[in-house]
Coordinates of C-alpha atoms and ligand atoms in Angstrom, one line a residue:
M1 CA 99.7 115.8 64.1
S2 CA 101.1 117.4 60.9
Q3 CA 97.7 118.9 60.2
T4 CA 97.5 120.5 63.6
Q5 CA 97.6 124.2 63.9
T6 CA 99.9 125.6 66.5
M7 CA 100.0 129.0 68.3
S8 CA 102.8 130.2 66.0
D9 CA 100.7 129.4 63.0
R10 CA 98.0 131.7 64.2
S11 CA 97.8 134.7 61.8
Q12 CA 99.5 137.8 63.1
V13 CA 97.5 141.0 63.4
T14 CA 100.6 143.1 63.9
G15 CA 100.8 144.2 60.3
T16 CA 98.7 147.3 60.9
Q17 CA 99.9 148.0 64.4
S18 CA 100.9 151.5 65.3
D19 CA 104.2 152.0 67.1
E20 CA 102.3 152.9 70.3
L21 CA 100.2 149.8 70.1
A22 CA 103.2 147.5 69.4
E23 CA 105.0 149.1 72.4
A24 CA 102.0 148.7 74.7
N25 CA 101.6 145.0 73.7
E26 CA 105.2 144.3 74.3
S27 CA 105.2 145.9 77.8
N28 CA 102.0 144.1 78.7
S29 CA 103.5 140.7 77.8
A30 CA 106.8 141.6 79.4
A31 CA 105.1 142.5 82.8
K32 CA 103.3 139.2 82.7
L33 CA 106.3 137.2 81.9
E34 CA 108.5 138.8 84.5
L35 CA 106.0 138.2 87.3
L36 CA 105.2 134.7 86.1
E37 CA 108.9 134.0 86.2
L38 CA 109.1 135.2 89.8
G39 CA 106.1 133.0 90.7
H40 CA 107.6 130.1 88.8
R41 CA 110.9 130.4 90.7
A42 CA 109.0 130.6 94.0
A43 CA 107.0 127.5 93.1
R44 CA 110.1 125.8 92.0
R45 CA 111.8 126.4 95.4
F46 CA 108.6 125.2 97.1
I47 CA 108.5 122.0 95.1
E48 CA 112.2 121.3 95.5
A49 CA 111.7 121.3 99.3
E50 CA 108.2 119.9 99.8
R51 CA 109.1 116.3 100.1
N52 CA 112.1 116.9 102.4
T53 CA 110.6 119.3 105.0
E54 CA 108.2 119.0 107.9
V55 CA 104.6 118.6 106.8
M56 CA 103.2 121.0 109.3
P57 CA 104.7 124.5 109.1
S58 CA 106.5 125.7 112.3
P59 CA 104.9 128.0 114.8
K60 CA 107.4 130.7 113.7
A61 CA 106.3 130.3 110.0
I62 CA 102.6 130.6 111.1
A63 CA 103.3 133.6 113.3
D64 CA 105.1 135.3 110.3
L65 CA 101.8 135.2 108.4
D66 CA 101.0 138.5 110.3
A67 CA 103.0 140.1 107.3
F68 CA 99.8 139.7 105.2
D69 CA 97.9 142.0 107.6
H70 CA 100.5 144.7 107.2
V71 CA 100.0 145.3 103.5
G72 CA 97.1 147.7 103.3
L73 CA 94.8 149.2 100.6
D74 CA 96.3 152.7 101.3
D75 CA 99.9 151.5 101.0
P76 CA 100.0 149.0 98.1
W77 CA 103.2 147.1 97.3
P78 CA 104.9 146.7 93.9
S79 CA 103.7 143.5 92.2
A80 CA 107.1 141.9 92.3
E81 CA 107.3 142.4 96.1
V82 CA 103.8 140.9 96.4
I83 CA 104.9 137.7 94.6
K84 CA 108.1 137.6 96.7
L85 CA 106.1 137.8 99.9
L86 CA 103.8 134.9 98.8
G87 CA 107.0 132.9 97.8
S88 CA 108.7 133.5 101.2
V89 CA 106.2 133.9 104.0
G90 CA 103.3 132.1 102.1
S91 CA 105.4 129.1 101.0
A92 CA 106.9 128.7 104.5
A93 CA 103.5 128.4 106.1
A94 CA 101.9 126.2 103.4
M95 CA 100.8 122.8 104.5
G96 CA 103.0 120.0 103.1
Q97 CA 100.0 118.5 101.3
N98 CA 102.1 117.1 98.5
S99 CA 104.9 115.8 100.8
G100 CA 103.6 112.2 100.3
R101 CA 103.1 112.1 104.1
Y102 CA 100.0 114.2 104.5
F103 CA 97.1 112.0 105.5
G104 CA 94.6 114.5 107.0
F105 CA 90.9 114.8 106.1
V106 CA 90.5 113.3 102.6
N107 CA 92.8 115.9 101.0
G108 CA 94.4 114.7 97.7
G109 CA 97.8 115.8 96.3
V110 CA 98.2 117.3 92.9
A111 CA 99.4 115.2 89.9
P112 CA 102.4 116.8 88.1
V113 CA 100.6 116.9 84.8
A114 CA 97.6 118.5 86.4
L115 CA 99.7 121.2 88.0
A116 CA 101.3 122.1 84.6
A117 CA 98.0 122.0 82.8
A118 CA 96.4 124.2 85.5
A119 CA 99.2 126.8 85.2
L120 CA 98.8 126.9 81.4
S121 CA 95.1 127.2 81.5
T122 CA 95.4 130.0 84.0
A123 CA 97.5 131.8 81.4
W124 CA 94.7 131.2 78.9
D125 CA 92.1 132.8 81.4
Q126 CA 89.1 131.2 79.7
N127 CA 85.5 131.6 80.8
L128 CA 83.6 128.4 80.1
A129 CA 80.0 129.7 80.6
L130 CA 79.3 129.3 76.9
P131 CA 81.2 127.5 74.1
V132 CA 81.6 130.7 72.2
M133 CA 83.6 132.1 75.0
S134 CA 86.2 129.4 74.7
P135 CA 86.5 127.0 71.9
A136 CA 89.5 125.3 73.5
G137 CA 88.2 125.1 77.1
S138 CA 84.8 123.9 75.9
R139 CA 86.1 121.0 73.9
I140 CA 88.5 119.9 76.5
D141 CA 85.8 120.1 79.1
A142 CA 83.5 117.9 77.0
A143 CA 86.3 115.4 76.4
A144 CA 87.1 115.3 80.2
A145 CA 83.4 114.8 81.0
R146 CA 83.1 111.8 78.6
M147 CA 86.2 110.3 80.1
I148 CA 85.0 110.7 83.7
V149 CA 81.7 108.9 83.0
D150 CA 83.7 106.1 81.3
V151 CA 86.5 105.7 83.8
L152 CA 84.0 105.6 86.7
G153 CA 81.9 102.9 85.0
L154 CA 78.7 105.0 84.9
P155 CA 76.0 104.7 82.2
S156 CA 77.4 106.0 78.9
Q157 CA 74.4 108.4 78.3
A158 CA 75.1 110.2 81.5
V159 CA 76.4 113.8 81.5
A160 CA 79.2 115.0 83.8
T161 CA 79.9 118.6 84.6
F162 CA 82.5 120.3 86.8
C163 CA 82.0 122.5 89.8
G164 CA 83.7 123.7 93.0
G165 CA 83.6 120.4 94.9
A166 CA 81.4 117.5 96.0
T167 CA 79.3 119.7 98.2
I168 CA 78.3 121.8 95.1
A169 CA 77.9 118.6 93.1
N170 CA 75.6 117.2 95.8
L171 CA 73.6 120.4 95.8
T172 CA 73.3 120.4 92.0
A173 CA 72.1 116.8 92.0
V174 CA 69.7 117.2 94.9
I175 CA 68.1 120.3 93.2
T176 CA 67.7 118.3 90.0
A177 CA 66.2 115.3 91.9
R178 CA 63.8 117.6 93.8
D179 CA 62.5 119.3 90.6
T180 CA 62.1 116.0 88.9
L181 CA 60.3 114.3 91.7
I182 CA 57.9 117.2 92.2
E183 CA 57.3 117.7 88.5
R184 CA 56.3 114.0 88.1
T185 CA 53.4 114.8 90.4
G186 CA 52.1 117.4 88.0
W187 CA 53.4 120.4 90.0
D188 CA 55.5 122.9 88.0
V189 CA 58.2 123.7 90.5
H190 CA 59.8 126.4 88.3
R191 CA 56.5 128.3 88.0
Q192 CA 54.8 127.5 91.3
G193 CA 57.8 127.2 93.6
L194 CA 58.1 124.9 96.6
S195 CA 55.5 126.5 98.8
G196 CA 52.5 124.1 98.7
A197 CA 54.3 121.6 96.5
P198 CA 53.8 117.9 97.2
P199 CA 56.4 117.0 99.9
I200 CA 59.4 114.9 99.2
S201 CA 60.4 112.1 101.6
V202 CA 64.1 111.6 102.0
I203 CA 65.8 108.3 102.9
A204 CA 69.4 108.7 104.1
S205 CA 71.8 106.7 106.2
A206 CA 72.8 107.7 109.7
E207 CA 76.3 108.2 108.3
A208 CA 75.4 110.6 105.5
H209 CA 78.2 113.2 105.1
I210 CA 77.5 116.6 106.8
S211 CA 77.6 118.3 103.4
V212 CA 74.5 116.3 102.3
L213 CA 72.5 117.5 105.3
K214 CA 73.5 121.1 104.5
V215 CA 72.4 120.5 100.9
L216 CA 69.0 119.3 102.0
R217 CA 68.6 122.6 103.9
L218 CA 69.8 124.7 100.9
A219 CA 67.4 122.8 98.6
G220 CA 64.4 123.8 100.7
I221 CA 63.7 120.2 101.8
G222 CA 64.8 120.3 105.4
S223 CA 65.9 117.7 107.9
D224 CA 62.3 116.8 109.1
A225 CA 61.8 115.1 105.7
V226 CA 64.6 112.6 106.4
T227 CA 64.0 109.0 107.5
V228 CA 67.4 108.0 109.0
V229 CA 68.4 104.4 108.3
P230 CA 70.7 102.7 110.7
T231 CA 74.2 101.7 109.7
D232 CA 76.4 98.7 110.5
D233 CA 79.8 98.8 112.3
C234 CA 81.6 99.8 109.1
G235 CA 79.2 102.7 108.4
R236 CA 77.2 101.0 105.7
L237 CA 73.4 101.6 105.4
V238 CA 71.6 98.4 106.5
A239 CA 69.3 97.5 103.6
A240 CA 67.0 95.4 105.8
E241 CA 66.2 98.6 107.8
L242 CA 65.0 100.6 104.8
P243 CA 61.5 102.0 105.3
E244 CA 58.8 100.1 103.4
L245 CA 57.7 101.8 100.2
S246 CA 54.8 100.8 98.0
P247 CA 53.1 101.8 94.7
Q248 CA 51.3 104.4 96.7
S249 CA 54.4 106.1 98.0
G250 CA 54.9 109.8 97.2
P251 CA 58.1 111.4 95.8
T252 CA 61.1 109.8 97.5
L253 CA 64.8 110.9 97.4
V254 CA 67.3 108.2 98.4
L255 CA 70.7 109.6 99.4
L256 CA 73.5 107.0 99.4
Q257 CA 77.2 107.1 99.9
A258 CA 80.2 105.6 98.2
G259 CA 83.1 105.9 100.7
N260 CA 82.4 106.8 104.3
V261 CA 84.8 109.6 105.3
N262 CA 86.0 107.5 108.3
T263 CA 86.0 103.9 107.2
G264 CA 85.9 104.1 103.4
H265 CA 83.0 101.6 103.3
S266 CA 80.1 102.1 100.9
D267 CA 76.4 101.4 101.1
P268 CA 75.1 98.1 99.6
F269 CA 73.8 99.6 96.4
D270 CA 72.5 96.4 94.8
A271 CA 70.5 95.4 97.8
I272 CA 69.1 98.9 98.1
H273 CA 68.1 99.1 94.5
D274 CA 66.5 95.7 94.6
H275 CA 64.5 96.8 97.6
L276 CA 63.3 100.0 95.8
E277 CA 62.5 98.2 92.6
A278 CA 60.5 95.4 94.4
S279 CA 58.5 98.1 96.3
G280 CA 56.9 99.4 93.1
A281 CA 57.3 102.9 94.4
P282 CA 56.7 104.9 91.2
N283 CA 58.6 108.2 91.9
T284 CA 62.1 107.7 93.4
W285 CA 65.5 109.2 92.7
V286 CA 68.7 107.7 94.0
H287 CA 71.7 110.0 94.4
V288 CA 75.1 108.8 95.4
D289 CA 77.6 111.0 97.3
G290 CA 80.9 109.5 96.2
A291 CA 83.3 112.4 96.8
F292 CA 86.2 109.9 96.9
G293 CA 84.7 106.5 97.1
L294 CA 83.2 106.5 93.6
W295 CA 86.8 106.1 92.4
A296 CA 86.7 102.5 93.7
N297 CA 84.7 101.8 90.6
A298 CA 87.7 102.8 88.4
T299 CA 89.7 99.8 89.5
P300 CA 88.8 96.1 89.0
E301 CA 90.5 95.3 92.3
R302 CA 88.1 97.5 94.4
R303 CA 85.0 97.6 92.3
Q304 CA 83.2 94.9 94.4
H305 CA 83.1 97.5 97.3
V306 CA 80.7 99.7 95.3
A307 CA 78.8 97.0 93.3
G308 CA 75.6 98.4 91.8
V309 CA 76.7 102.1 92.2
E310 CA 75.9 102.6 88.5
R311 CA 72.2 102.0 89.1
A312 CA 71.7 105.5 90.6
D313 CA 70.2 108.5 89.0
S314 CA 72.9 110.9 89.9
W315 CA 76.4 111.0 91.5
A316 CA 78.7 113.5 93.0
T317 CA 82.5 113.1 93.2
D318 CA 85.6 115.2 93.5
G319 CA 88.6 115.6 91.2
H320 CA 90.6 117.3 94.0
K321 CA 90.5 114.3 96.3
W322 CA 91.5 111.0 94.9
L323 CA 92.2 112.0 91.2
N324 CA 94.7 114.6 92.5
S325 CA 93.6 117.5 90.3
P326 CA 94.0 120.9 91.9
Y327 CA 91.3 122.6 94.0
D328 CA 88.4 123.5 93.3
A329 CA 87.2 120.6 91.3
G330 CA 84.0 118.6 91.9
V331 CA 82.0 116.6 89.4
V332 CA 78.2 116.2 89.2
I333 CA 77.0 113.3 87.0
C334 CA 73.4 112.8 86.0
A335 CA 72.1 109.7 84.2
D336 CA 69.5 111.7 82.3
P337 CA 71.2 114.8 80.8
A338 CA 67.8 116.4 80.1
R339 CA 66.9 116.5 83.8
L340 CA 70.1 118.3 84.8
H341 CA 69.6 120.7 81.9
R342 CA 66.0 121.4 82.8
S343 CA 66.9 122.3 86.4
M344 CA 70.1 124.3 85.6
A345 CA 69.1 126.1 82.4
S346 CA 69.4 129.9 82.6
T347 CA 66.7 130.4 80.1
A348 CA 63.1 129.1 80.1
A349 CA 63.6 127.6 76.7
Y350 CA 64.3 124.0 77.7
L351 CA 66.1 123.0 74.5
P352 CA 67.3 119.4 74.3
I353 CA 71.0 119.1 74.6
E354 CA 72.4 118.2 71.3
D355 CA 76.0 117.5 70.3
G356 CA 78.0 120.7 70.4
E357 CA 75.4 122.4 72.6
R358 CA 77.1 121.8 75.9
S359 CA 76.7 125.2 77.5
L360 CA 78.0 124.9 81.0
M361 CA 76.0 127.8 82.3
N362 CA 72.9 125.7 81.5
L363 CA 74.3 122.5 83.2
G364 CA 75.3 123.8 86.6
L365 CA 74.9 126.4 89.2
Q366 CA 77.6 128.9 87.9
M367 CA 77.6 131.1 84.9
S368 CA 81.2 132.3 84.6
Q369 CA 83.6 129.5 85.5
A370 CA 87.2 128.5 85.2
A371 CA 88.3 125.7 82.9
R372 CA 88.4 123.3 85.8
A373 CA 88.3 120.4 83.5
V374 CA 91.7 121.1 81.9
P375 CA 93.8 119.6 84.6
I376 CA 91.3 116.7 84.9
W377 CA 91.6 116.0 81.2
A378 CA 95.4 116.1 81.5
I379 CA 95.4 113.4 84.2
L380 CA 92.9 111.2 82.4
A381 CA 94.6 111.7 79.0
S382 CA 98.1 110.8 80.4
E383 CA 97.1 108.0 82.9
G384 CA 94.4 106.4 80.9
R385 CA 92.1 103.7 82.3
D386 CA 94.9 101.5 83.6
G387 CA 96.9 104.4 85.1
V388 CA 93.9 105.7 87.1
A389 CA 93.2 102.1 88.3
R390 CA 96.8 101.7 89.4
A391 CA 96.8 105.1 91.2
V392 CA 93.7 104.2 93.2
E393 CA 94.8 100.7 93.9
G394 CA 98.2 102.1 95.0
C395 CA 96.6 104.3 97.7
C396 CA 94.6 101.3 98.9
R397 CA 97.7 99.2 99.2
V398 CA 99.5 101.9 101.2
A399 CA 96.4 102.1 103.5
E400 CA 96.5 98.4 104.1
H401 CA 100.2 98.6 104.9
F402 CA 99.4 101.3 107.5
A403 CA 96.8 99.0 109.1
D404 CA 99.0 95.9 109.0
R405 CA 102.0 97.5 110.6
L406 CA 100.1 99.5 113.2
A407 CA 98.0 96.5 114.2
A408 CA 101.2 94.4 114.5
A409 CA 102.6 97.1 116.8
G410 CA 99.5 96.7 119.1
A411 CA 97.3 99.5 117.9
E412 CA 93.7 98.7 117.2
V413 CA 92.3 99.1 113.6
L414 CA 88.6 100.0 114.1
A415 CA 87.3 98.9 110.7
P416 CA 88.5 96.6 108.0
V417 CA 90.4 98.6 105.4
V418 CA 88.7 98.3 102.0
L419 CA 89.8 101.5 100.3
N420 CA 92.1 104.4 101.3
Q421 CA 90.9 105.2 104.9
V422 CA 92.3 103.7 108.1
L423 CA 90.9 104.3 111.6
V424 CA 93.3 103.6 114.5
S425 CA 92.9 103.7 118.3
F426 CA 95.9 103.6 120.6
G427 CA 93.9 102.7 123.7
D428 CA 91.7 105.2 125.5
G429 CA 90.5 108.5 124.0
A430 CA 93.0 110.7 125.8
T431 CA 95.9 108.5 124.6
T432 CA 94.7 108.4 121.0
D433 CA 94.2 112.2 121.0
G434 CA 97.6 112.6 122.6
V435 CA 99.3 110.5 119.9
V436 CA 97.5 112.5 117.1
E437 CA 98.7 115.8 118.6
A438 CA 102.2 114.5 119.1
V439 CA 102.3 113.3 115.4
Q440 CA 101.1 116.7 114.2
R441 CA 103.8 118.5 116.1
D442 CA 106.5 116.0 115.1
G443 CA 106.2 117.0 111.5
T444 CA 107.2 113.8 109.7
C445 CA 103.5 113.3 108.7
W446 CA 100.1 114.7 109.4
M447 CA 96.9 112.8 110.5
G448 CA 93.8 114.1 112.1
A449 CA 91.6 112.8 114.8
T450 CA 87.9 111.7 114.5
E451 CA 85.2 110.0 116.5
W452 CA 84.1 106.6 115.4
Q453 CA 81.1 104.9 117.1
G454 CA 81.8 106.6 120.4
R455 CA 85.6 106.1 120.3
R456 CA 88.3 108.6 119.5
A457 CA 90.5 107.5 116.6
M458 CA 93.4 108.6 114.4
R459 CA 92.2 108.9 110.8
I460 CA 94.7 108.1 108.1
S461 CA 93.5 109.0 104.5
V462 CA 95.9 107.9 101.7
S463 CA 94.7 110.3 99.0
D464 CA 98.0 111.6 97.6
I465 CA 98.8 109.4 94.6
S466 CA 102.5 110.2 95.1
T467 CA 102.6 108.5 98.5
T468 CA 104.9 105.4 98.5
I469 CA 105.3 102.5 100.9
A470 CA 108.6 104.3 102.0
D471 CA 106.5 107.4 102.9
A472 CA 104.2 105.2 104.9
D473 CA 107.0 103.4 106.7
A474 CA 108.6 106.7 107.7
S475 CA 105.2 107.9 108.9
I476 CA 104.5 104.7 110.8
D477 CA 107.9 104.9 112.6
A478 CA 107.0 108.5 113.6
V479 CA 103.6 107.5 114.8
L480 CA 105.0 104.6 116.9
A481 CA 107.7 106.9 118.4
C482 CA 105.0 109.4 119.4
R483 CA 102.9 106.7 120.9
E484 CA 105.9 105.6 122.9
R485 CA 106.4 109.2 124.3
V486 CA 102.8 109.7 125.0
T487 CA 102.3 106.4 126.9
K488 CA 105.5 106.9 128.9
Q489 CA 104.2 110.3 130.0
D490 CA 101.1 108.6 131.2
L491 CA 103.0 106.4 133.7
Ligands
PLP501 C1 84.8 115.5 101.1 C2 83.5 114.9 101.0 C3 82.4 115.7 100.7 C4 82.5 117.2 100.4 O1 83.3 117.4 99.3 P1 84.0 118.9 99.0 O2 84.7 118.7 97.8 O3 84.9 119.2 100.2 O4 82.9 119.9 98.9 C5 81.1 115.2 100.6 N1 81.0 113.9 100.9 C6 82.0 113.0 101.2 C7 81.7 111.6 101.4 C8 83.3 113.5 101.3 O5 84.3 112.7 101.6

């Protein structure tokens, strides 16, 4: 470290400064620091309270949000007042997503180191479109990308890039797959477009995430191209039901899933790849939507649930779900970096990607982009392989605890818990919905409702790494008390 240059070693350019320039610089910095301090104090008050207050903001706090409609373009507020409004009315109505007791959707918390790294990198305000725009951001991004591929157990030559979320990652990968599949038939999709191009067949499970269906639309493939493969009672694609492919089959895109949003179960990747390889189909691409489930591959205790996932051509995952980086952070990973580059390059000169040539505007949909990888790098650098494995495993253990205690209390767990998702029924649909509503109002914790194979269910997603068994116990007590109230009303 003794050789490392720090900010204070950076040569000063103030020697030639005029008095006016020096004064302007000082007041610019002072304004930033003063407002940042206000924001920091508001964040501090929020963080000090977030684990001890109700997860769902009160109806009064939500009604107070009208204040944001009362500040208009013709009557702007002083900056300090704007920050104060955010810190009072905004904070009061923010969801307690980092309370340790938020189990809605598959929304992760934020790791402390990631929060601090994000705040610092916001101060840097870097644009990562090209390395020349940000030496620091670009190198940190490249380091984070290498660590992501490694920690997820994916092929070492694969390239990872960061984007707004798994939906964008799915879109990026599906466009790359589409271009590759069509180009292999001799059709130049970049020059000739899609109209008249050889059609792509898509194979997807009946449980494909809604974002994947949207992506097919956006990529100009459309839902008519999809052969839907039935799933089992845990939401896994049934390999024996895959359509027959042969050496004569045309371009085929296979869309698989690691981590069903309801059950957490994953498709049987090995069986599917064996089927595809045995068919001799010459032109296939396998993409895995692993928004949260791909992280099972980061822990030896859960890896068997995604066995064979590394055999795909591309993967989408999220940092903002199970890794607990801040929003918006998705990751797209492509086994063949040249394919991603060919589809995403902004120039027609399809240069090979060499070391040091990692230009993000040529590896993804966006040109200008935030240094999303900085908080992700901070988590991976401070947790390491073992820390990430422990964090993922910890959420799975809490999920199992939920299932065990709720089942012991007479609730029905609708699918075996393999990762962080738990599906619970409290009897008929109306009772289950009634319990979910009562829990949301109660405020101890927050869970959503879903539909699973024709039945209403409470869905519990343990995606905040800070959640403890004590958080789960307090939440389970609240759920059971709500069930008691709801079932008594029914009598
Ligand atoms: C959450 C999720 C998505 C969408 O991810 P975003 O980051 O919200 O865009 C896609 N697929 C699965 C399986 C998910 O759980």
